[in-house]
mmCIF file of C-alpha atoms in Angstrom:
data_model
loop_
_atom_site.group_PDB
_atom_site.id
_atom_site.type_symbol
_atom_site.label_atom_id
_atom_site.label_comp_id
_atom_site.label_asym_id
_atom_site.label_seq_id
_atom_site.Cartn_x
_atom_site.Cartn_y
_atom_site.Cartn_z
ATOM 1 C CA UNK A 1 -14.018 21.593 -32.245
ATOM 2 C CA UNK A 2 -11.362 19.089 -31.099
ATOM 3 C CA UNK A 3 -7.939 19.358 -33.051
ATOM 4 C CA UNK A 4 -7.676 15.393 -33.168
ATOM 5 C CA UNK A 5 -10.045 14.064 -35.667
ATOM 6 C CA UNK A 6 -10.722 10.572 -36.941
ATOM 7 C CA UNK A 7 -11.719 10.304 -40.684
ATOM 8 C CA UNK A 8 -14.590 7.637 -41.043
ATOM 9 C CA UNK A 9 -13.422 4.631 -43.300
ATOM 10 C CA UNK A 10 -15.994 5.139 -45.879
ATOM 11 C CA UNK A 11 -16.895 8.109 -47.864
ATOM 12 C CA UNK A 12 -20.024 9.825 -46.937
ATOM 13 C CA UNK A 13 -22.519 11.260 -49.060
ATOM 14 C CA UNK A 14 -22.937 14.765 -49.555
ATOM 15 C CA UNK A 15 -25.791 16.154 -47.229
ATOM 16 C CA UNK A 16 -28.843 17.295 -48.615
ATOM 17 C CA UNK A 17 -29.146 20.619 -47.263
ATOM 18 C CA UNK A 18 -26.292 22.654 -49.356
ATOM 19 C CA UNK A 19 -23.799 21.921 -51.786
ATOM 20 C CA UNK A 20 -20.321 21.095 -50.421
ATOM 21 C CA UNK A 21 -16.892 22.100 -52.142
ATOM 22 C CA UNK A 22 -13.304 22.706 -51.878
ATOM 23 C CA UNK A 23 -11.552 26.110 -52.913
ATOM 24 C CA UNK A 24 -8.173 24.369 -53.630
ATOM 25 C CA UNK A 25 -6.048 27.224 -52.474
ATOM 26 C CA UNK A 26 -3.978 24.599 -50.622
ATOM 27 C CA UNK A 27 -2.746 23.481 -53.874
ATOM 28 C CA UNK A 28 -0.588 26.561 -53.835
ATOM 29 C CA UNK A 29 -0.826 29.928 -55.960
ATOM 30 C CA UNK A 30 3.033 29.557 -56.882
ATOM 31 C CA UNK A 31 3.185 26.175 -58.219
ATOM 32 C CA UNK A 32 -0.185 25.254 -59.187
ATOM 33 C CA UNK A 33 -2.640 28.049 -59.519
ATOM 34 C CA UNK A 34 -1.167 31.030 -60.963
ATOM 35 C CA UNK A 35 0.052 31.214 -64.496
ATOM 36 C CA UNK A 36 3.434 32.110 -65.673
ATOM 37 C CA UNK A 37 4.152 35.502 -67.231
ATOM 38 C CA UNK A 38 3.325 34.149 -70.522
ATOM 39 C CA UNK A 39 -0.021 33.242 -69.254
ATOM 40 C CA UNK A 40 0.573 29.784 -69.194
ATOM 41 C CA UNK A 41 -0.632 27.168 -66.211
ATOM 42 C CA UNK A 42 1.581 24.822 -64.420
ATOM 43 C CA UNK A 43 1.620 21.324 -65.770
ATOM 44 C CA UNK A 44 2.552 17.921 -64.686
ATOM 45 C CA UNK A 45 5.444 16.186 -66.480
ATOM 46 C CA UNK A 46 3.109 14.508 -68.481
ATOM 47 C CA UNK A 47 1.482 17.555 -69.864
ATOM 48 C CA UNK A 48 -1.395 17.582 -67.874
ATOM 49 C CA UNK A 49 -2.490 20.637 -65.970
ATOM 50 C CA UNK A 50 -1.172 20.443 -62.606
ATOM 51 C CA UNK A 51 -4.335 21.541 -60.985
ATOM 52 C CA UNK A 52 -6.561 18.696 -62.707
ATOM 53 C CA UNK A 53 -3.807 15.949 -61.664
ATOM 54 C CA UNK A 54 -3.623 17.555 -58.030
ATOM 55 C CA UNK A 55 -7.596 17.382 -58.176
ATOM 56 C CA UNK A 56 -7.847 13.675 -59.134
ATOM 57 C CA UNK A 57 -5.622 12.558 -56.561
ATOM 58 C CA UNK A 58 -7.280 14.760 -53.939
ATOM 59 C CA UNK A 59 -10.890 13.390 -54.837
ATOM 60 C CA UNK A 60 -9.977 9.718 -54.945
ATOM 61 C CA UNK A 61 -9.419 9.969 -51.054
ATOM 62 C CA UNK A 62 -12.131 12.679 -49.903
ATOM 63 C CA UNK A 63 -14.258 11.383 -46.932
ATOM 64 C CA UNK A 64 -16.972 13.442 -48.366
ATOM 65 C CA UNK A 65 -18.570 13.555 -51.924
ATOM 66 C CA UNK A 66 -18.060 16.878 -53.278
ATOM 67 C CA UNK A 67 -20.493 18.814 -55.616
ATOM 68 C CA UNK A 68 -18.308 22.184 -56.715
ATOM 69 C CA UNK A 69 -14.854 23.497 -57.019
ATOM 70 C CA UNK A 70 -14.471 27.394 -57.042
ATOM 71 C CA UNK A 71 -11.490 28.048 -59.188
ATOM 72 C CA UNK A 72 -9.304 30.818 -59.526
ATOM 73 C CA UNK A 73 -8.924 32.587 -63.328
ATOM 74 C CA UNK A 74 -6.283 35.148 -63.317
ATOM 75 C CA UNK A 75 -6.684 37.785 -66.030
ATOM 76 C CA UNK A 76 -3.507 37.400 -68.453
ATOM 77 C CA UNK A 77 -4.105 33.590 -68.306
ATOM 78 C CA UNK A 78 -4.067 31.982 -72.108
ATOM 79 C CA UNK A 79 -8.072 31.146 -73.001
ATOM 80 C CA UNK A 80 -6.904 27.841 -74.035
ATOM 81 C CA UNK A 81 -5.641 26.822 -70.495
ATOM 82 C CA UNK A 82 -8.681 28.509 -68.755
ATOM 83 C CA UNK A 83 -10.931 26.298 -70.944
ATOM 84 C CA UNK A 84 -8.622 23.120 -70.497
ATOM 85 C CA UNK A 85 -8.841 23.790 -66.625
ATOM 86 C CA UNK A 86 -12.585 24.542 -66.430
ATOM 87 C CA UNK A 87 -13.435 21.218 -68.578
ATOM 88 C CA UNK A 88 -10.915 19.459 -66.720
ATOM 89 C CA UNK A 89 -12.937 19.920 -63.505
ATOM 90 C CA UNK A 90 -16.497 19.227 -65.345
ATOM 91 C CA UNK A 91 -14.767 15.712 -66.504
ATOM 92 C CA UNK A 92 -13.741 14.920 -62.829
ATOM 93 C CA UNK A 93 -18.100 15.285 -62.202
ATOM 94 C CA UNK A 94 -17.891 18.487 -60.238
ATOM 95 C CA UNK A 95 -19.350 21.787 -61.069
ATOM 96 C CA UNK A 96 -16.552 24.555 -61.405
ATOM 97 C CA UNK A 97 -17.142 28.129 -60.365
ATOM 98 C CA UNK A 98 -15.124 30.878 -61.509
ATOM 99 C CA UNK A 99 -13.130 33.249 -59.271
ATOM 100 C CA UNK A 100 -12.422 36.267 -61.186
ATOM 101 C CA UNK A 101 -8.886 37.648 -60.444
ATOM 102 C CA UNK A 102 -8.159 40.858 -62.229
ATOM 103 C CA UNK A 103 -4.432 42.116 -62.110
ATOM 104 C CA UNK A 104 -3.488 45.741 -62.530
ATOM 105 C CA UNK A 105 -7.099 47.698 -62.793
ATOM 106 C CA UNK A 106 -8.332 49.278 -59.704
ATOM 107 C CA UNK A 107 -12.152 48.628 -59.478
ATOM 108 C CA UNK A 108 -12.405 52.002 -57.355
ATOM 109 C CA UNK A 109 -10.715 54.097 -59.654
ATOM 110 C CA UNK A 110 -12.639 55.820 -62.472
ATOM 111 C CA UNK A 111 -9.741 55.971 -64.565
ATOM 112 C CA UNK A 112 -9.650 52.298 -64.607
ATOM 113 C CA UNK A 113 -13.074 51.480 -65.280
ATOM 114 C CA UNK A 114 -12.684 50.657 -69.123
ATOM 115 C CA UNK A 115 -9.871 48.213 -68.388
ATOM 116 C CA UNK A 116 -11.817 46.561 -65.412
ATOM 117 C CA UNK A 117 -14.876 46.207 -67.388
ATOM 118 C CA UNK A 118 -13.152 44.922 -70.580
ATOM 119 C CA UNK A 119 -10.895 42.438 -68.403
ATOM 120 C CA UNK A 120 -13.937 40.881 -66.523
ATOM 121 C CA UNK A 121 -16.073 40.798 -69.379
ATOM 122 C CA UNK A 122 -13.530 38.801 -71.348
ATOM 123 C CA UNK A 123 -13.297 35.920 -68.271
ATOM 124 C CA UNK A 124 -17.098 36.003 -68.302
ATOM 125 C CA UNK A 125 -17.269 35.514 -71.917
ATOM 126 C CA UNK A 126 -15.487 32.193 -71.259
ATOM 127 C CA UNK A 127 -17.174 31.166 -68.252
ATOM 128 C CA UNK A 128 -20.784 31.312 -70.221
ATOM 129 C CA UNK A 129 -19.565 29.691 -73.224
ATOM 130 C CA UNK A 130 -18.891 26.665 -70.717
ATOM 131 C CA UNK A 131 -22.319 26.984 -69.107
ATOM 132 C CA UNK A 132 -20.545 27.907 -65.703
ATOM 133 C CA UNK A 133 -23.592 29.033 -63.434
ATOM 134 C CA UNK A 134 -21.623 30.922 -60.579
ATOM 135 C CA UNK A 135 -18.948 33.277 -60.316
ATOM 136 C CA UNK A 136 -16.922 35.101 -57.430
ATOM 137 C CA UNK A 137 -14.645 37.923 -57.046
ATOM 138 C CA UNK A 138 -12.891 40.246 -54.682
ATOM 139 C CA UNK A 139 -13.088 43.100 -56.942
ATOM 140 C CA UNK A 140 -13.730 45.721 -54.476
ATOM 141 C CA UNK A 141 -9.881 47.104 -54.733
ATOM 142 C CA UNK A 142 -6.299 45.463 -55.507
ATOM 143 C CA UNK A 143 -4.896 42.952 -53.399
ATOM 144 C CA UNK A 144 -2.121 44.132 -51.020
ATOM 145 C CA UNK A 145 -2.331 47.763 -52.262
ATOM 146 C CA UNK A 146 -1.748 49.305 -49.160
ATOM 147 C CA UNK A 147 -3.751 52.333 -50.075
ATOM 148 C CA UNK A 148 -5.302 54.740 -47.147
ATOM 149 C CA UNK A 149 -8.539 53.687 -45.927
ATOM 150 C CA UNK A 150 -11.556 55.624 -47.752
ATOM 151 C CA UNK A 151 -13.752 57.364 -45.111
ATOM 152 C CA UNK A 152 -16.693 59.613 -45.694
ATOM 153 C CA UNK A 153 -17.081 61.199 -49.161
ATOM 154 C CA UNK A 154 -14.179 59.372 -50.304
ATOM 155 C CA UNK A 155 -15.831 56.110 -49.292
ATOM 156 C CA UNK A 156 -19.379 56.731 -50.943
ATOM 157 C CA UNK A 157 -17.542 57.920 -54.121
ATOM 158 C CA UNK A 158 -15.806 54.283 -54.144
ATOM 159 C CA UNK A 159 -19.316 52.462 -53.558
ATOM 160 C CA UNK A 160 -21.089 54.621 -56.504
ATOM 161 C CA UNK A 161 -17.589 53.740 -58.577
ATOM 162 C CA UNK A 162 -17.895 49.928 -57.608
ATOM 163 C CA UNK A 163 -21.734 49.962 -58.407
ATOM 164 C CA UNK A 164 -20.977 51.446 -61.824
ATOM 165 C CA UNK A 165 -18.337 49.274 -63.072
ATOM 166 C CA UNK A 166 -19.737 46.337 -61.915
ATOM 167 C CA UNK A 167 -23.296 47.268 -63.459
ATOM 168 C CA UNK A 168 -21.590 48.109 -66.595
ATOM 169 C CA UNK A 169 -19.858 44.276 -66.634
ATOM 170 C CA UNK A 170 -23.345 42.805 -65.945
ATOM 171 C CA UNK A 171 -25.066 44.552 -68.993
ATOM 172 C CA UNK A 172 -21.958 44.445 -71.443
ATOM 173 C CA UNK A 173 -21.465 40.644 -70.510
ATOM 174 C CA UNK A 174 -25.208 39.866 -71.150
ATOM 175 C CA UNK A 175 -25.289 38.333 -67.752
ATOM 176 C CA UNK A 176 -29.155 38.734 -67.356
ATOM 177 C CA UNK A 177 -29.340 36.169 -70.398
ATOM 178 C CA UNK A 178 -26.352 34.036 -69.672
ATOM 179 C CA UNK A 179 -26.023 30.347 -67.758
ATOM 180 C CA UNK A 180 -24.459 32.371 -64.763
ATOM 181 C CA UNK A 181 -27.278 32.759 -62.215
ATOM 182 C CA UNK A 182 -25.127 34.807 -59.504
ATOM 183 C CA UNK A 183 -22.068 36.720 -58.980
ATOM 184 C CA UNK A 184 -20.742 36.496 -55.285
ATOM 185 C CA UNK A 185 -18.724 39.398 -54.121
ATOM 186 C CA UNK A 186 -15.703 38.751 -51.662
ATOM 187 C CA UNK A 187 -14.575 41.195 -48.985
ATOM 188 C CA UNK A 188 -11.166 40.604 -47.506
ATOM 189 C CA UNK A 189 -9.314 41.203 -44.188
ATOM 190 C CA UNK A 190 -7.638 44.681 -43.397
ATOM 191 C CA UNK A 191 -3.924 44.605 -45.089
ATOM 192 C CA UNK A 192 -5.353 42.455 -47.903
ATOM 193 C CA UNK A 193 -7.786 45.173 -48.676
ATOM 194 C CA UNK A 194 -7.813 48.895 -47.095
ATOM 195 C CA UNK A 195 -11.254 49.956 -47.124
ATOM 196 C CA UNK A 196 -13.938 46.932 -48.200
ATOM 197 C CA UNK A 197 -12.738 44.804 -45.030
ATOM 198 C CA UNK A 198 -16.027 43.847 -43.636
ATOM 199 C CA UNK A 199 -19.687 42.269 -44.275
ATOM 200 C CA UNK A 200 -21.123 45.734 -43.810
ATOM 201 C CA UNK A 201 -19.385 47.570 -46.618
ATOM 202 C CA UNK A 202 -19.537 44.493 -48.654
ATOM 203 C CA UNK A 203 -23.160 44.904 -48.115
ATOM 204 C CA UNK A 204 -23.273 48.345 -49.057
ATOM 205 C CA UNK A 205 -22.113 47.450 -52.546
ATOM 206 C CA UNK A 206 -24.057 44.470 -53.224
ATOM 207 C CA UNK A 207 -27.296 46.016 -52.071
ATOM 208 C CA UNK A 208 -26.981 49.108 -54.338
ATOM 209 C CA UNK A 209 -26.028 46.744 -56.942
ATOM 210 C CA UNK A 210 -29.231 44.643 -56.970
ATOM 211 C CA UNK A 211 -30.797 47.652 -56.818
ATOM 212 C CA UNK A 212 -29.461 49.151 -59.687
ATOM 213 C CA UNK A 213 -30.231 45.794 -62.014
ATOM 214 C CA UNK A 214 -33.497 45.146 -60.510
ATOM 215 C CA UNK A 215 -32.571 41.442 -59.052
ATOM 216 C CA UNK A 216 -30.707 39.747 -56.728
ATOM 217 C CA UNK A 217 -28.020 38.568 -59.008
ATOM 218 C CA UNK A 218 -25.175 39.980 -56.874
ATOM 219 C CA UNK A 219 -24.415 38.175 -53.366
ATOM 220 C CA UNK A 220 -22.137 38.757 -50.416
ATOM 221 C CA UNK A 221 -19.988 36.116 -50.010
ATOM 222 C CA UNK A 222 -19.385 35.185 -46.316
ATOM 223 C CA UNK A 223 -15.982 33.869 -45.534
ATOM 224 C CA UNK A 224 -15.519 32.806 -41.598
ATOM 225 C CA UNK A 225 -11.901 33.829 -41.665
ATOM 226 C CA UNK A 226 -12.473 37.635 -43.238
ATOM 227 C CA UNK A 227 -15.241 38.045 -40.855
ATOM 228 C CA UNK A 228 -13.105 37.125 -37.694
ATOM 229 C CA UNK A 229 -10.329 39.299 -38.663
ATOM 230 C CA UNK A 230 -12.605 42.287 -39.914
ATOM 231 C CA UNK A 231 -12.721 44.184 -36.242
ATOM 232 C CA UNK A 232 -16.481 43.191 -36.270
ATOM 233 C CA UNK A 233 -18.002 40.967 -33.517
ATOM 234 C CA UNK A 234 -19.766 37.783 -34.074
ATOM 235 C CA UNK A 235 -23.078 39.239 -33.276
ATOM 236 C CA UNK A 236 -22.415 42.168 -35.668
ATOM 237 C CA UNK A 237 -21.551 39.652 -38.370
ATOM 238 C CA UNK A 238 -24.707 37.614 -37.611
ATOM 239 C CA UNK A 239 -26.941 40.880 -37.742
ATOM 240 C CA UNK A 240 -25.670 41.595 -41.054
ATOM 241 C CA UNK A 241 -25.840 38.233 -42.563
ATOM 242 C CA UNK A 242 -29.797 37.878 -41.422
ATOM 243 C CA UNK A 243 -30.348 41.081 -43.447
ATOM 244 C CA UNK A 244 -28.469 40.103 -46.118
ATOM 245 C CA UNK A 245 -30.481 36.730 -46.639
ATOM 246 C CA UNK A 246 -33.711 38.381 -45.820
ATOM 247 C CA UNK A 247 -32.773 40.538 -49.150
ATOM 248 C CA UNK A 248 -32.355 37.033 -51.039
ATOM 249 C CA UNK A 249 -28.678 38.202 -51.347
ATOM 250 C CA UNK A 250 -26.747 35.698 -49.344
ATOM 251 C CA UNK A 251 -23.868 34.079 -51.219
ATOM 252 C CA UNK A 252 -21.608 31.063 -50.489
ATOM 253 C CA UNK A 253 -20.064 30.405 -47.118
ATOM 254 C CA UNK A 254 -16.230 29.836 -46.933
ATOM 255 C CA UNK A 255 -15.415 27.524 -43.773
ATOM 256 C CA UNK A 256 -11.817 29.203 -43.277
ATOM 257 C CA UNK A 257 -9.819 29.821 -40.251
ATOM 258 C CA UNK A 258 -9.317 33.225 -38.815
ATOM 259 C CA UNK A 259 -6.064 34.695 -39.201
ATOM 260 C CA UNK A 260 -3.950 31.683 -39.600
ATOM 261 C CA UNK A 261 -5.767 30.468 -42.751
ATOM 262 C CA UNK A 262 -4.735 26.653 -41.787
ATOM 263 C CA UNK A 263 -6.419 23.894 -39.926
ATOM 264 C CA UNK A 264 -10.245 24.770 -39.214
ATOM 265 C CA UNK A 265 -9.482 24.164 -35.535
ATOM 266 C CA UNK A 266 -7.809 27.141 -35.199
ATOM 267 C CA UNK A 267 -10.442 29.940 -35.750
ATOM 268 C CA UNK A 268 -11.536 30.374 -32.228
ATOM 269 C CA UNK A 269 -15.323 29.522 -33.120
ATOM 270 C CA UNK A 270 -16.211 31.702 -36.142
ATOM 271 C CA UNK A 271 -16.848 29.001 -38.334
ATOM 272 C CA UNK A 272 -19.294 27.201 -36.174
ATOM 273 C CA UNK A 273 -21.037 30.434 -35.288
ATOM 274 C CA UNK A 274 -21.513 31.821 -38.714
ATOM 275 C CA UNK A 275 -21.995 28.455 -40.365
ATOM 276 C CA UNK A 276 -25.034 27.908 -38.191
ATOM 277 C CA UNK A 277 -25.918 31.646 -38.656
ATOM 278 C CA UNK A 278 -25.967 31.129 -42.361
ATOM 279 C CA UNK A 279 -28.062 27.635 -42.175
ATOM 280 C CA UNK A 280 -30.682 29.165 -39.707
ATOM 281 C CA UNK A 281 -31.609 31.979 -42.512
ATOM 282 C CA UNK A 282 -32.638 28.737 -44.837
ATOM 283 C CA UNK A 283 -31.138 30.728 -47.470
ATOM 284 C CA UNK A 284 -27.594 29.039 -47.837
ATOM 285 C CA UNK A 285 -26.744 26.812 -51.093
ATOM 286 C CA UNK A 286 -22.883 26.453 -50.817
ATOM 287 C CA UNK A 287 -20.436 25.680 -48.468
ATOM 288 C CA UNK A 288 -16.783 25.864 -49.447
ATOM 289 C CA UNK A 289 -13.711 24.571 -47.069
ATOM 290 C CA UNK A 290 -10.731 26.528 -47.771
ATOM 291 C CA UNK A 291 -6.901 26.747 -46.377
ATOM 292 C CA UNK A 292 -3.499 27.920 -47.536
ATOM 293 C CA UNK A 293 -0.374 26.315 -47.617
ATOM 294 C CA UNK A 294 1.941 28.040 -45.259
ATOM 295 C CA UNK A 295 4.755 27.577 -47.404
ATOM 296 C CA UNK A 296 3.207 29.040 -50.556
ATOM 297 C CA UNK A 297 5.565 31.609 -52.060
ATOM 298 C CA UNK A 298 3.026 33.203 -53.924
ATOM 299 C CA UNK A 299 1.424 34.282 -50.245
ATOM 300 C CA UNK A 300 4.758 35.633 -48.951
ATOM 301 C CA UNK A 301 3.738 39.378 -49.016
ATOM 302 C CA UNK A 302 0.677 38.311 -46.690
ATOM 303 C CA UNK A 303 2.617 36.261 -44.141
ATOM 304 C CA UNK A 304 5.448 39.348 -43.773
ATOM 305 C CA UNK A 305 2.327 41.834 -42.989
ATOM 306 C CA UNK A 306 0.129 39.667 -40.739
ATOM 307 C CA UNK A 307 1.329 38.384 -37.665
ATOM 308 C CA UNK A 308 -0.062 34.584 -37.075
ATOM 309 C CA UNK A 309 -1.035 34.359 -40.916
ATOM 310 C CA UNK A 310 0.833 31.355 -42.799
ATOM 311 C CA UNK A 311 2.138 29.318 -39.553
ATOM 312 C CA UNK A 312 2.367 25.703 -39.557
ATOM 313 C CA UNK A 313 -1.247 24.178 -38.348
ATOM 314 C CA UNK A 314 -0.973 20.645 -40.124
ATOM 315 C CA UNK A 315 0.579 18.894 -37.148
ATOM 316 C CA UNK A 316 2.596 16.684 -39.596
ATOM 317 C CA UNK A 317 -0.274 15.991 -41.869
ATOM 318 C CA UNK A 318 -0.279 16.728 -45.740
ATOM 319 C CA UNK A 319 -2.691 19.630 -46.749
ATOM 320 C CA UNK A 320 -4.992 17.109 -48.558
ATOM 321 C CA UNK A 321 -5.474 15.382 -44.937
ATOM 322 C CA UNK A 322 -5.944 18.841 -43.249
ATOM 323 C CA UNK A 323 -8.789 19.575 -45.812
ATOM 324 C CA UNK A 324 -10.297 16.220 -45.558
ATOM 325 C CA UNK A 325 -10.298 16.978 -41.732
ATOM 326 C CA UNK A 326 -12.120 20.244 -42.269
ATOM 327 C CA UNK A 327 -14.474 18.718 -44.759
ATOM 328 C CA UNK A 328 -15.635 15.999 -42.185
ATOM 329 C CA UNK A 329 -16.049 18.822 -39.553
ATOM 330 C CA UNK A 330 -18.063 20.930 -41.722
ATOM 331 C CA UNK A 331 -20.274 17.763 -43.146
ATOM 332 C CA UNK A 332 -20.683 16.912 -39.747
ATOM 333 C CA UNK A 333 -22.324 20.374 -38.680
ATOM 334 C CA UNK A 334 -24.467 20.724 -41.565
ATOM 335 C CA UNK A 335 -26.088 17.147 -41.319
ATOM 336 C CA UNK A 336 -26.528 18.412 -37.293
ATOM 337 C CA UNK A 337 -28.307 21.144 -38.193
ATOM 338 C CA UNK A 338 -30.434 19.521 -40.977
ATOM 339 C CA UNK A 339 -31.546 16.762 -38.359
ATOM 340 C CA UNK A 340 -32.030 19.459 -35.537
ATOM 341 C CA UNK A 341 -34.244 21.268 -38.083
ATOM 342 C CA UNK A 342 -36.558 18.215 -38.513
#
């Protein structure tokens, strides 16, 4: 992928093969996405939620027509603000999807199970009341906890506990009869998590969860950046993706750059390789472009811990422009695959 990109003069229609969207992490957690200690989301001087104002401006210049916006919903956020945010995204003509962000409770710890379940059910109740169709989460373990990696019997116990907790949420939130049709579980890179750091381990949990509930409701979210930083090779990731897809449990694909989490041209080919793999399965429904702002104060712990993360890859562009360039690239790849398949 060439780092020097020229955007088309006119907005291109969304491809027909998959839904295309953006996870707006580049708007910054510290200034836009995360609530303050009182649970209020950041607002513009005119009183509008900052996320909605920034999304409106972003959409006005997007070279690609978007369909979906996965958005972070942090536990502890005021319900009124959550509803206003999700309804605001809907008012922009987009489908919002909820990224469940749970602070405090450790999903692997049996002692935290009740708190974990109750917190998730509370967020899901809001989502279902607004007819949200899909949710995602990284609810394997706490972010940046730095706990020792679990292996052997401890690992198996963690898988068992994760299945138990998520199955409880599924049943207590009444998800089988709700608007929500899928829950996408996302593993993270080493350092961000300690144990569930590759696609194989994510599939260990998701496959058992789906067996427990008797459906393919839970999915494995494939984020190219996390796959690239997981320690597994491209071919190892490809093999597991095909196994997951064969079980109808392939979730959304995130086009995000290995290590830097910046411009998509910095990822050393992981996005192209794994996006192609997911498309080849015929089971991929959603592709999301994502990058982080290298100045985001909310991500300082990750920059401190991971060499190469949080470097400036903008080459003088705004982050909106960086995402536009990424959308153009990804949409082109999807269209090329669609044309080749005819």
